[in-house]
């Protein structure tokens, strides 16, 4: 199975001055998938976890309840698998990091003290992520080109606390 969806948590602080806003955020999205196959005639089944963690700074512009934003972030991708005999520990296969840009729209539903915000976004990495350890773990020889730009399309559902 492919990693087709990721889910997680985003935490940040935002400061808004009139129609401009500035935000600093941390996010972590992840998911797991099962891999089935055969290596040298022996069948195998393994579970793999992918996580993307990002620290970012954003600038936003608002027009009433709508807006748009752009940000620069530093993202780390981790690929892990089970350690045989351990229920909670995982073996890290690959870690790859790099800078990325994020573009998004803002749809805000204001409230007295809390606003509901929908942010559809695209996250575009400036460099490709490396996953050679994952390809080697699968027994792929020679290791194929395992570089991936991991462009992410998503929707953030946020709650803005405080004066709107």
Short mmCIF file of N, CA and C in Angstrom, two decimals:
data_model
loop_
_atom_site.label_atom_id
_atom_site.label_comp_id
_atom_site.label_asym_id
_atom_site.label_seq_id
_atom_site.Cartn_x
_atom_site.Cartn_y
_atom_site.Cartn_z
N UNK A 1 0.83 -1.18 0.00
CA UNK A 1 0.00 0.00 0.00
C UNK A 1 0.88 1.24 0.00
N UNK A 2 0.40 2.29 -0.64
CA UNK A 2 1.12 3.55 -0.66
C UNK A 2 0.69 4.42 0.51
N UNK A 3 1.56 5.38 0.86
CA UNK A 3 1.18 6.41 1.83
C UNK A 3 0.35 7.42 1.05
N UNK A 4 -0.97 7.35 1.17
CA UNK A 4 -1.83 8.25 0.42
C UNK A 4 -2.42 9.36 1.28
N UNK A 5 -2.41 9.17 2.58
CA UNK A 5 -2.92 10.22 3.46
C UNK A 5 -2.08 10.27 4.73
N UNK A 6 -1.93 11.47 5.24
CA UNK A 6 -1.23 11.69 6.50
C UNK A 6 -2.13 12.56 7.36
N UNK A 7 -2.03 12.41 8.67
CA UNK A 7 -2.83 13.21 9.58
C UNK A 7 -1.98 13.53 10.80
N UNK A 8 -2.34 14.59 11.50
CA UNK A 8 -1.53 14.93 12.66
C UNK A 8 -1.98 16.18 13.37
N UNK A 9 -1.02 16.92 13.90
CA UNK A 9 -1.27 18.04 14.78
C UNK A 9 -0.45 19.24 14.33
N UNK A 10 -1.06 20.42 14.41
CA UNK A 10 -0.36 21.67 14.13
C UNK A 10 -0.60 22.63 15.29
N UNK A 11 0.48 23.21 15.80
CA UNK A 11 0.40 24.16 16.91
C UNK A 11 1.18 25.40 16.51
N UNK A 12 0.62 26.57 16.81
CA UNK A 12 1.32 27.78 16.44
C UNK A 12 0.83 28.99 17.19
N UNK A 13 1.50 30.09 16.95
CA UNK A 13 1.08 31.38 17.48
C UNK A 13 0.96 32.34 16.29
N UNK A 14 -0.08 33.18 16.36
CA UNK A 14 -0.33 34.13 15.28
C UNK A 14 -0.49 35.51 15.88
N UNK A 15 0.06 36.50 15.17
CA UNK A 15 -0.12 37.89 15.57
C UNK A 15 -0.68 38.62 14.36
N UNK A 16 -1.84 39.25 14.57
CA UNK A 16 -2.51 39.93 13.46
C UNK A 16 -2.57 41.43 13.73
N UNK A 17 -2.17 42.20 12.70
CA UNK A 17 -2.22 43.65 12.74
C UNK A 17 -3.05 44.10 11.55
N UNK A 18 -4.30 44.45 11.78
CA UNK A 18 -5.17 44.87 10.68
C UNK A 18 -5.37 43.74 9.68
N UNK A 19 -4.95 43.96 8.44
CA UNK A 19 -5.13 42.94 7.40
C UNK A 19 -3.90 42.05 7.23
N UNK A 20 -2.88 42.23 8.04
CA UNK A 20 -1.66 41.41 7.95
C UNK A 20 -1.56 40.51 9.18
N UNK A 21 -1.00 39.33 8.98
CA UNK A 21 -0.79 38.42 10.08
C UNK A 21 0.56 37.73 9.96
N UNK A 22 1.12 37.35 11.09
CA UNK A 22 2.39 36.63 11.13
C UNK A 22 2.22 35.43 12.04
N UNK A 23 2.76 34.30 11.62
CA UNK A 23 2.54 33.07 12.36
C UNK A 23 3.84 32.26 12.44
N UNK A 24 4.06 31.64 13.59
CA UNK A 24 5.13 30.65 13.77
C UNK A 24 4.43 29.35 14.16
N UNK A 25 4.83 28.24 13.52
CA UNK A 25 4.10 26.99 13.78
C UNK A 25 5.03 25.78 13.80
N UNK A 26 4.51 24.74 14.43
CA UNK A 26 5.12 23.41 14.45
C UNK A 26 4.03 22.44 14.04
N UNK A 27 4.36 21.50 13.14
CA UNK A 27 3.37 20.49 12.76
C UNK A 27 4.04 19.13 12.67
N UNK A 28 3.24 18.11 12.92
CA UNK A 28 3.71 16.73 12.79
C UNK A 28 2.57 15.92 12.19
N UNK A 29 2.80 15.37 11.01
CA UNK A 29 1.80 14.52 10.37
C UNK A 29 2.42 13.16 10.11
N UNK A 30 1.61 12.10 10.17
CA UNK A 30 2.17 10.75 10.03
C UNK A 30 1.09 9.77 9.60
N UNK A 31 1.53 8.58 9.25
CA UNK A 31 0.64 7.47 8.96
C UNK A 31 1.50 6.21 8.84
N UNK A 32 0.83 5.07 8.75
CA UNK A 32 1.54 3.79 8.59
C UNK A 32 0.96 3.05 7.40
N UNK A 33 1.72 2.09 6.91
CA UNK A 33 1.25 1.25 5.81
C UNK A 33 1.84 -0.14 5.99
N UNK A 34 1.14 -1.12 5.46
CA UNK A 34 1.63 -2.50 5.47
C UNK A 34 2.24 -2.82 4.12
N UNK A 35 3.37 -3.51 4.14
CA UNK A 35 4.06 -3.91 2.91
C UNK A 35 4.11 -5.44 2.88
N UNK A 36 3.67 -6.00 1.77
CA UNK A 36 3.71 -7.44 1.56
C UNK A 36 4.55 -7.71 0.33
N UNK A 37 5.32 -8.79 0.34
CA UNK A 37 6.13 -9.12 -0.83
C UNK A 37 6.89 -10.40 -0.64
N UNK A 38 7.81 -10.62 -1.56
CA UNK A 38 8.68 -11.80 -1.51
C UNK A 38 10.09 -11.38 -1.86
N UNK A 39 11.04 -11.85 -1.05
CA UNK A 39 12.46 -11.63 -1.31
C UNK A 39 13.11 -13.00 -1.39
N UNK A 40 13.74 -13.29 -2.52
CA UNK A 40 14.40 -14.58 -2.74
C UNK A 40 13.45 -15.75 -2.46
N UNK A 41 12.19 -15.62 -2.86
CA UNK A 41 11.22 -16.69 -2.70
C UNK A 41 10.57 -16.77 -1.34
N UNK A 42 11.00 -15.93 -0.37
CA UNK A 42 10.41 -15.95 0.97
C UNK A 42 9.43 -14.78 1.11
N UNK A 43 8.22 -15.09 1.53
CA UNK A 43 7.22 -14.05 1.72
C UNK A 43 7.50 -13.25 2.99
N UNK A 44 7.14 -11.96 2.95
CA UNK A 44 7.30 -11.15 4.16
C UNK A 44 6.14 -10.16 4.25
N UNK A 45 5.93 -9.69 5.47
CA UNK A 45 4.92 -8.68 5.76
C UNK A 45 5.49 -7.77 6.83
N UNK A 46 5.50 -6.47 6.58
CA UNK A 46 6.04 -5.51 7.55
C UNK A 46 5.17 -4.27 7.57
N UNK A 47 5.21 -3.59 8.68
CA UNK A 47 4.52 -2.31 8.83
C UNK A 47 5.58 -1.21 8.85
N UNK A 48 5.31 -0.13 8.12
CA UNK A 48 6.22 1.01 8.06
C UNK A 48 5.47 2.28 8.46
N UNK A 49 6.17 3.19 9.12
CA UNK A 49 5.61 4.47 9.54
C UNK A 49 6.38 5.59 8.87
N UNK A 50 5.65 6.58 8.37
CA UNK A 50 6.24 7.79 7.81
C UNK A 50 5.74 8.97 8.64
N UNK A 51 6.66 9.84 9.05
CA UNK A 51 6.26 11.05 9.76
C UNK A 51 6.99 12.24 9.15
N UNK A 52 6.27 13.36 9.05
CA UNK A 52 6.83 14.62 8.57
C UNK A 52 6.64 15.66 9.67
N UNK A 53 7.74 16.22 10.16
CA UNK A 53 7.70 17.24 11.20
C UNK A 53 8.24 18.53 10.62
N UNK A 54 7.56 19.65 10.91
CA UNK A 54 7.95 20.92 10.30
C UNK A 54 7.90 22.06 11.32
N UNK A 55 8.90 22.94 11.25
CA UNK A 55 8.92 24.23 11.93
C UNK A 55 8.83 25.28 10.84
N UNK A 56 7.93 26.30 11.00
CA UNK A 56 7.73 27.24 9.91
C UNK A 56 7.37 28.64 10.39
N UNK A 57 7.66 29.62 9.54
CA UNK A 57 7.25 31.01 9.72
C UNK A 57 6.39 31.39 8.53
N UNK A 58 5.28 32.11 8.79
CA UNK A 58 4.32 32.45 7.74
C UNK A 58 3.98 33.94 7.78
N UNK A 59 3.63 34.48 6.61
CA UNK A 59 3.06 35.83 6.50
C UNK A 59 1.70 35.66 5.84
N UNK A 60 0.70 36.41 6.35
CA UNK A 60 -0.67 36.25 5.85
C UNK A 60 -1.28 37.61 5.55
N UNK A 61 -2.24 37.60 4.63
CA UNK A 61 -2.99 38.80 4.28
C UNK A 61 -4.48 38.45 4.33
N UNK A 62 -5.29 39.33 4.97
CA UNK A 62 -6.70 39.05 5.18
C UNK A 62 -7.58 40.07 4.47
N UNK A 63 -8.70 39.58 3.96
CA UNK A 63 -9.75 40.40 3.37
C UNK A 63 -11.06 39.91 3.97
N UNK A 64 -11.52 40.58 5.02
CA UNK A 64 -12.73 40.17 5.73
C UNK A 64 -12.49 38.78 6.33
N UNK A 65 -13.29 37.79 5.94
CA UNK A 65 -13.17 36.44 6.49
C UNK A 65 -12.30 35.53 5.62
N UNK A 66 -11.68 36.08 4.60
CA UNK A 66 -10.85 35.30 3.68
C UNK A 66 -9.43 35.84 3.70
N UNK A 67 -8.51 35.04 3.20
CA UNK A 67 -7.13 35.49 3.12
C UNK A 67 -6.27 34.47 2.43
N UNK A 68 -4.99 34.78 2.37
CA UNK A 68 -4.02 33.85 1.81
C UNK A 68 -2.71 34.03 2.58
N UNK A 69 -1.86 33.03 2.49
CA UNK A 69 -0.61 33.09 3.21
C UNK A 69 0.49 32.32 2.51
N UNK A 70 1.70 32.60 2.93
CA UNK A 70 2.88 31.90 2.41
C UNK A 70 3.85 31.72 3.56
N UNK A 71 4.58 30.63 3.52
CA UNK A 71 5.51 30.36 4.61
C UNK A 71 6.77 29.66 4.14
N UNK A 72 7.76 29.72 4.99
CA UNK A 72 9.02 29.01 4.78
C UNK A 72 9.22 28.10 5.97
N UNK A 73 9.48 26.82 5.70
CA UNK A 73 9.61 25.86 6.79
C UNK A 73 10.81 24.94 6.61
N UNK A 74 11.12 24.25 7.68
CA UNK A 74 12.17 23.22 7.68
C UNK A 74 11.50 21.92 8.08
N UNK A 75 11.51 20.95 7.17
CA UNK A 75 10.77 19.70 7.36
C UNK A 75 11.72 18.52 7.48
N UNK A 76 11.40 17.61 8.41
CA UNK A 76 12.16 16.38 8.59
C UNK A 76 11.22 15.20 8.35
N UNK A 77 11.63 14.29 7.47
CA UNK A 77 10.87 13.08 7.18
C UNK A 77 11.58 11.91 7.85
N UNK A 78 10.80 11.05 8.50
CA UNK A 78 11.36 9.85 9.14
C UNK A 78 10.58 8.63 8.67
N UNK A 79 11.31 7.58 8.31
CA UNK A 79 10.71 6.30 7.94
C UNK A 79 11.16 5.30 8.99
N UNK A 80 10.18 4.59 9.59
CA UNK A 80 10.48 3.64 10.66
C UNK A 80 9.78 2.32 10.39
N UNK A 81 10.26 1.25 11.07
CA UNK A 81 9.61 -0.05 11.00
C UNK A 81 9.70 -0.71 12.38
N UNK A 82 8.98 -1.81 12.54
CA UNK A 82 8.99 -2.55 13.80
C UNK A 82 10.36 -3.15 14.09
N UNK A 83 10.66 -3.28 15.38
CA UNK A 83 11.83 -4.05 15.82
C UNK A 83 11.27 -5.40 16.25
N UNK A 84 11.74 -6.49 15.66
CA UNK A 84 11.21 -7.82 16.04
C UNK A 84 11.33 -8.05 17.54
N UNK A 85 10.23 -8.51 18.15
CA UNK A 85 10.22 -8.81 19.58
C UNK A 85 9.87 -7.64 20.47
N UNK A 86 9.73 -6.44 19.92
CA UNK A 86 9.38 -5.26 20.72
C UNK A 86 8.06 -4.68 20.24
N UNK A 87 7.16 -4.43 21.16
CA UNK A 87 5.83 -3.93 20.76
C UNK A 87 5.82 -2.42 20.57
N UNK A 88 6.63 -1.68 21.30
CA UNK A 88 6.55 -0.22 21.27
C UNK A 88 7.71 0.45 20.53
N UNK A 89 8.84 -0.15 20.48
CA UNK A 89 10.01 0.48 19.87
C UNK A 89 10.02 0.28 18.37
N UNK A 90 10.57 1.29 17.67
CA UNK A 90 10.66 1.22 16.23
C UNK A 90 12.09 1.50 15.78
N UNK A 91 12.47 0.87 14.68
CA UNK A 91 13.79 1.07 14.09
C UNK A 91 13.68 2.17 13.05
N UNK A 92 14.53 3.18 13.18
CA UNK A 92 14.53 4.27 12.21
C UNK A 92 15.35 3.85 10.99
N UNK A 93 14.72 3.87 9.81
CA UNK A 93 15.40 3.47 8.58
C UNK A 93 16.02 4.64 7.87
N UNK A 94 15.33 5.75 7.85
CA UNK A 94 15.80 6.94 7.12
C UNK A 94 15.36 8.20 7.83
N UNK A 95 16.20 9.21 7.78
CA UNK A 95 15.86 10.56 8.21
C UNK A 95 16.37 11.48 7.12
N UNK A 96 15.50 12.35 6.63
CA UNK A 96 15.88 13.28 5.57
C UNK A 96 15.22 14.62 5.85
N UNK A 97 15.98 15.71 5.72
CA UNK A 97 15.45 17.03 6.06
C UNK A 97 15.72 18.02 4.94
N UNK A 98 14.95 19.09 4.94
CA UNK A 98 15.17 20.15 3.97
C UNK A 98 14.15 21.26 4.13
N UNK A 99 14.42 22.37 3.43
CA UNK A 99 13.53 23.52 3.47
C UNK A 99 12.39 23.33 2.48
N UNK A 100 11.26 23.99 2.79
CA UNK A 100 10.11 23.93 1.89
C UNK A 100 9.32 25.22 1.97
N UNK A 101 8.50 25.44 0.97
CA UNK A 101 7.58 26.57 0.94
C UNK A 101 6.16 26.07 1.10
N UNK A 102 5.30 26.91 1.61
CA UNK A 102 3.90 26.53 1.80
C UNK A 102 3.03 27.71 1.36
N UNK A 103 2.05 27.42 0.51
CA UNK A 103 1.08 28.40 0.06
C UNK A 103 -0.30 27.93 0.50
N UNK A 104 -1.14 28.86 0.97
CA UNK A 104 -2.45 28.43 1.45
C UNK A 104 -3.47 29.55 1.36
N UNK A 105 -4.73 29.14 1.36
CA UNK A 105 -5.87 30.05 1.44
C UNK A 105 -6.43 29.98 2.86
N UNK A 106 -7.13 31.03 3.27
CA UNK A 106 -7.68 31.09 4.61
C UNK A 106 -9.18 31.38 4.52
N UNK A 107 -9.98 30.53 5.15
CA UNK A 107 -11.43 30.74 5.27
C UNK A 107 -11.74 30.73 6.76
N UNK A 108 -12.13 31.88 7.29
CA UNK A 108 -12.31 32.03 8.73
C UNK A 108 -13.79 32.20 9.08
N UNK A 109 -14.25 31.44 10.07
CA UNK A 109 -15.61 31.57 10.61
C UNK A 109 -15.43 32.16 12.01
N UNK A 110 -15.64 33.47 12.16
CA UNK A 110 -15.32 34.12 13.44
C UNK A 110 -16.33 33.76 14.53
N UNK A 111 -15.86 33.90 15.74
CA UNK A 111 -16.68 33.73 16.93
C UNK A 111 -16.32 34.81 17.93
N UNK A 112 -16.96 34.80 19.09
CA UNK A 112 -16.65 35.82 20.10
C UNK A 112 -15.22 35.67 20.63
N UNK A 113 -14.86 34.45 21.00
CA UNK A 113 -13.51 34.21 21.55
C UNK A 113 -12.72 33.18 20.77
N UNK A 114 -13.38 32.41 19.93
CA UNK A 114 -12.71 31.36 19.16
C UNK A 114 -13.20 31.41 17.72
N UNK A 115 -12.27 31.32 16.78
CA UNK A 115 -12.63 31.29 15.36
C UNK A 115 -12.26 29.93 14.79
N UNK A 116 -13.11 29.41 13.91
CA UNK A 116 -12.82 28.17 13.18
C UNK A 116 -12.21 28.59 11.85
N UNK A 117 -11.09 27.98 11.49
CA UNK A 117 -10.38 28.36 10.27
C UNK A 117 -10.08 27.12 9.44
N UNK A 118 -10.34 27.22 8.16
CA UNK A 118 -9.99 26.17 7.19
C UNK A 118 -8.88 26.70 6.30
N UNK A 119 -7.81 25.93 6.17
CA UNK A 119 -6.67 26.35 5.36
C UNK A 119 -6.29 25.24 4.37
N UNK A 120 -6.81 25.27 3.15
CA UNK A 120 -6.28 24.34 2.14
C UNK A 120 -4.88 24.82 1.74
N UNK A 121 -3.94 23.87 1.60
CA UNK A 121 -2.56 24.27 1.33
C UNK A 121 -1.84 23.31 0.39
N UNK A 122 -0.73 23.79 -0.13
CA UNK A 122 0.24 22.96 -0.85
C UNK A 122 1.60 23.27 -0.24
N UNK A 123 2.35 22.22 0.04
CA UNK A 123 3.68 22.34 0.62
C UNK A 123 4.67 21.84 -0.43
N UNK A 124 5.59 22.72 -0.85
CA UNK A 124 6.51 22.41 -1.94
C UNK A 124 7.94 22.38 -1.40
N UNK A 125 8.59 21.21 -1.39
CA UNK A 125 9.97 21.13 -0.88
C UNK A 125 10.95 21.74 -1.88
N UNK A 126 12.02 22.31 -1.36
CA UNK A 126 13.07 22.88 -2.20
C UNK A 126 14.13 21.86 -2.56
N UNK A 127 14.10 20.69 -1.92
CA UNK A 127 15.05 19.62 -2.25
C UNK A 127 14.33 18.29 -2.07
N UNK A 128 14.88 17.25 -2.69
CA UNK A 128 14.25 15.93 -2.61
C UNK A 128 14.67 15.22 -1.33
N UNK A 129 13.78 14.38 -0.82
CA UNK A 129 14.07 13.58 0.36
C UNK A 129 14.72 12.28 -0.07
N UNK A 130 15.62 11.76 0.75
CA UNK A 130 16.37 10.54 0.44
C UNK A 130 15.82 9.37 1.25
N UNK A 131 15.53 8.24 0.57
CA UNK A 131 14.99 7.07 1.27
C UNK A 131 15.75 5.79 0.88
N UNK A 132 17.08 5.84 0.82
CA UNK A 132 17.86 4.66 0.45
C UNK A 132 17.73 3.54 1.47
N UNK A 133 17.72 3.87 2.77
CA UNK A 133 17.62 2.85 3.82
C UNK A 133 16.32 2.06 3.72
N UNK A 134 15.24 2.72 3.35
CA UNK A 134 13.95 2.05 3.18
C UNK A 134 14.02 1.09 1.99
N UNK A 135 14.61 1.52 0.89
CA UNK A 135 14.73 0.66 -0.29
C UNK A 135 15.62 -0.55 0.02
N UNK A 136 16.69 -0.34 0.77
CA UNK A 136 17.57 -1.46 1.15
C UNK A 136 16.84 -2.43 2.07
N UNK A 137 16.01 -1.91 3.00
CA UNK A 137 15.25 -2.75 3.92
C UNK A 137 14.29 -3.65 3.16
N UNK A 138 13.76 -3.15 2.04
CA UNK A 138 12.86 -3.95 1.21
C UNK A 138 13.61 -4.96 0.36
N UNK A 139 14.95 -4.90 0.38
CA UNK A 139 15.76 -5.85 -0.37
C UNK A 139 15.85 -5.52 -1.85
N UNK A 140 15.64 -4.26 -2.20
CA UNK A 140 15.72 -3.86 -3.60
C UNK A 140 17.19 -3.68 -3.97
N UNK A 141 17.65 -4.48 -4.92
CA UNK A 141 19.04 -4.43 -5.32
C UNK A 141 19.12 -4.53 -6.84
N UNK A 142 19.65 -3.57 -7.54
CA UNK A 142 20.22 -2.33 -7.00
C UNK A 142 19.12 -1.42 -6.47
N UNK A 143 19.53 -0.54 -5.55
CA UNK A 143 18.59 0.40 -4.95
C UNK A 143 18.13 1.37 -6.03
N UNK A 144 16.80 1.45 -6.26
CA UNK A 144 16.32 2.39 -7.29
C UNK A 144 16.48 3.82 -6.82
N UNK A 145 16.26 4.76 -7.73
CA UNK A 145 16.30 6.17 -7.36
C UNK A 145 15.20 6.40 -6.33
N UNK A 146 15.60 6.58 -5.08
CA UNK A 146 14.63 6.68 -4.00
C UNK A 146 14.43 8.12 -3.55
N UNK A 147 14.82 9.08 -4.38
CA UNK A 147 14.60 10.48 -4.06
C UNK A 147 13.16 10.84 -4.37
N UNK A 148 12.53 11.58 -3.49
CA UNK A 148 11.14 11.97 -3.68
C UNK A 148 10.98 13.40 -3.22
N UNK A 149 10.24 14.21 -3.99
CA UNK A 149 10.06 15.60 -3.56
C UNK A 149 8.96 15.74 -2.51
N UNK A 150 8.15 14.73 -2.32
CA UNK A 150 7.12 14.69 -1.28
C UNK A 150 6.32 15.99 -1.21
N UNK A 151 5.79 16.41 -2.33
CA UNK A 151 4.87 17.54 -2.35
C UNK A 151 3.60 17.13 -1.61
N UNK A 152 3.13 17.98 -0.72
CA UNK A 152 1.99 17.64 0.11
C UNK A 152 0.84 18.62 -0.15
N UNK A 153 -0.34 18.09 -0.42
CA UNK A 153 -1.57 18.87 -0.52
C UNK A 153 -2.40 18.53 0.70
N UNK A 154 -2.97 19.54 1.36
CA UNK A 154 -3.70 19.21 2.56
C UNK A 154 -4.71 20.26 2.97
N UNK A 155 -5.35 19.99 4.08
CA UNK A 155 -6.33 20.89 4.67
C UNK A 155 -6.06 20.94 6.17
N UNK A 156 -5.75 22.13 6.67
CA UNK A 156 -5.61 22.34 8.11
C UNK A 156 -6.92 22.88 8.65
N UNK A 157 -7.41 22.29 9.72
CA UNK A 157 -8.60 22.77 10.42
C UNK A 157 -8.10 23.30 11.76
N UNK A 158 -8.22 24.62 11.95
CA UNK A 158 -7.61 25.28 13.10
C UNK A 158 -8.64 26.00 13.95
N UNK A 159 -8.30 26.19 15.21
CA UNK A 159 -9.06 27.03 16.12
C UNK A 159 -8.15 28.17 16.54
N UNK A 160 -8.59 29.42 16.25
CA UNK A 160 -7.87 30.60 16.70
C UNK A 160 -8.52 31.07 18.00
N UNK A 161 -7.74 31.12 19.05
CA UNK A 161 -8.23 31.50 20.37
C UNK A 161 -7.93 32.97 20.60
N UNK A 162 -8.81 33.66 21.28
CA UNK A 162 -8.58 35.06 21.63
C UNK A 162 -9.38 36.01 20.77
N UNK A 163 -9.10 37.30 20.95
CA UNK A 163 -9.82 38.35 20.22
C UNK A 163 -9.63 38.17 18.71
N UNK A 164 -10.74 38.22 17.99
CA UNK A 164 -10.68 38.05 16.54
C UNK A 164 -10.77 39.40 15.91
#
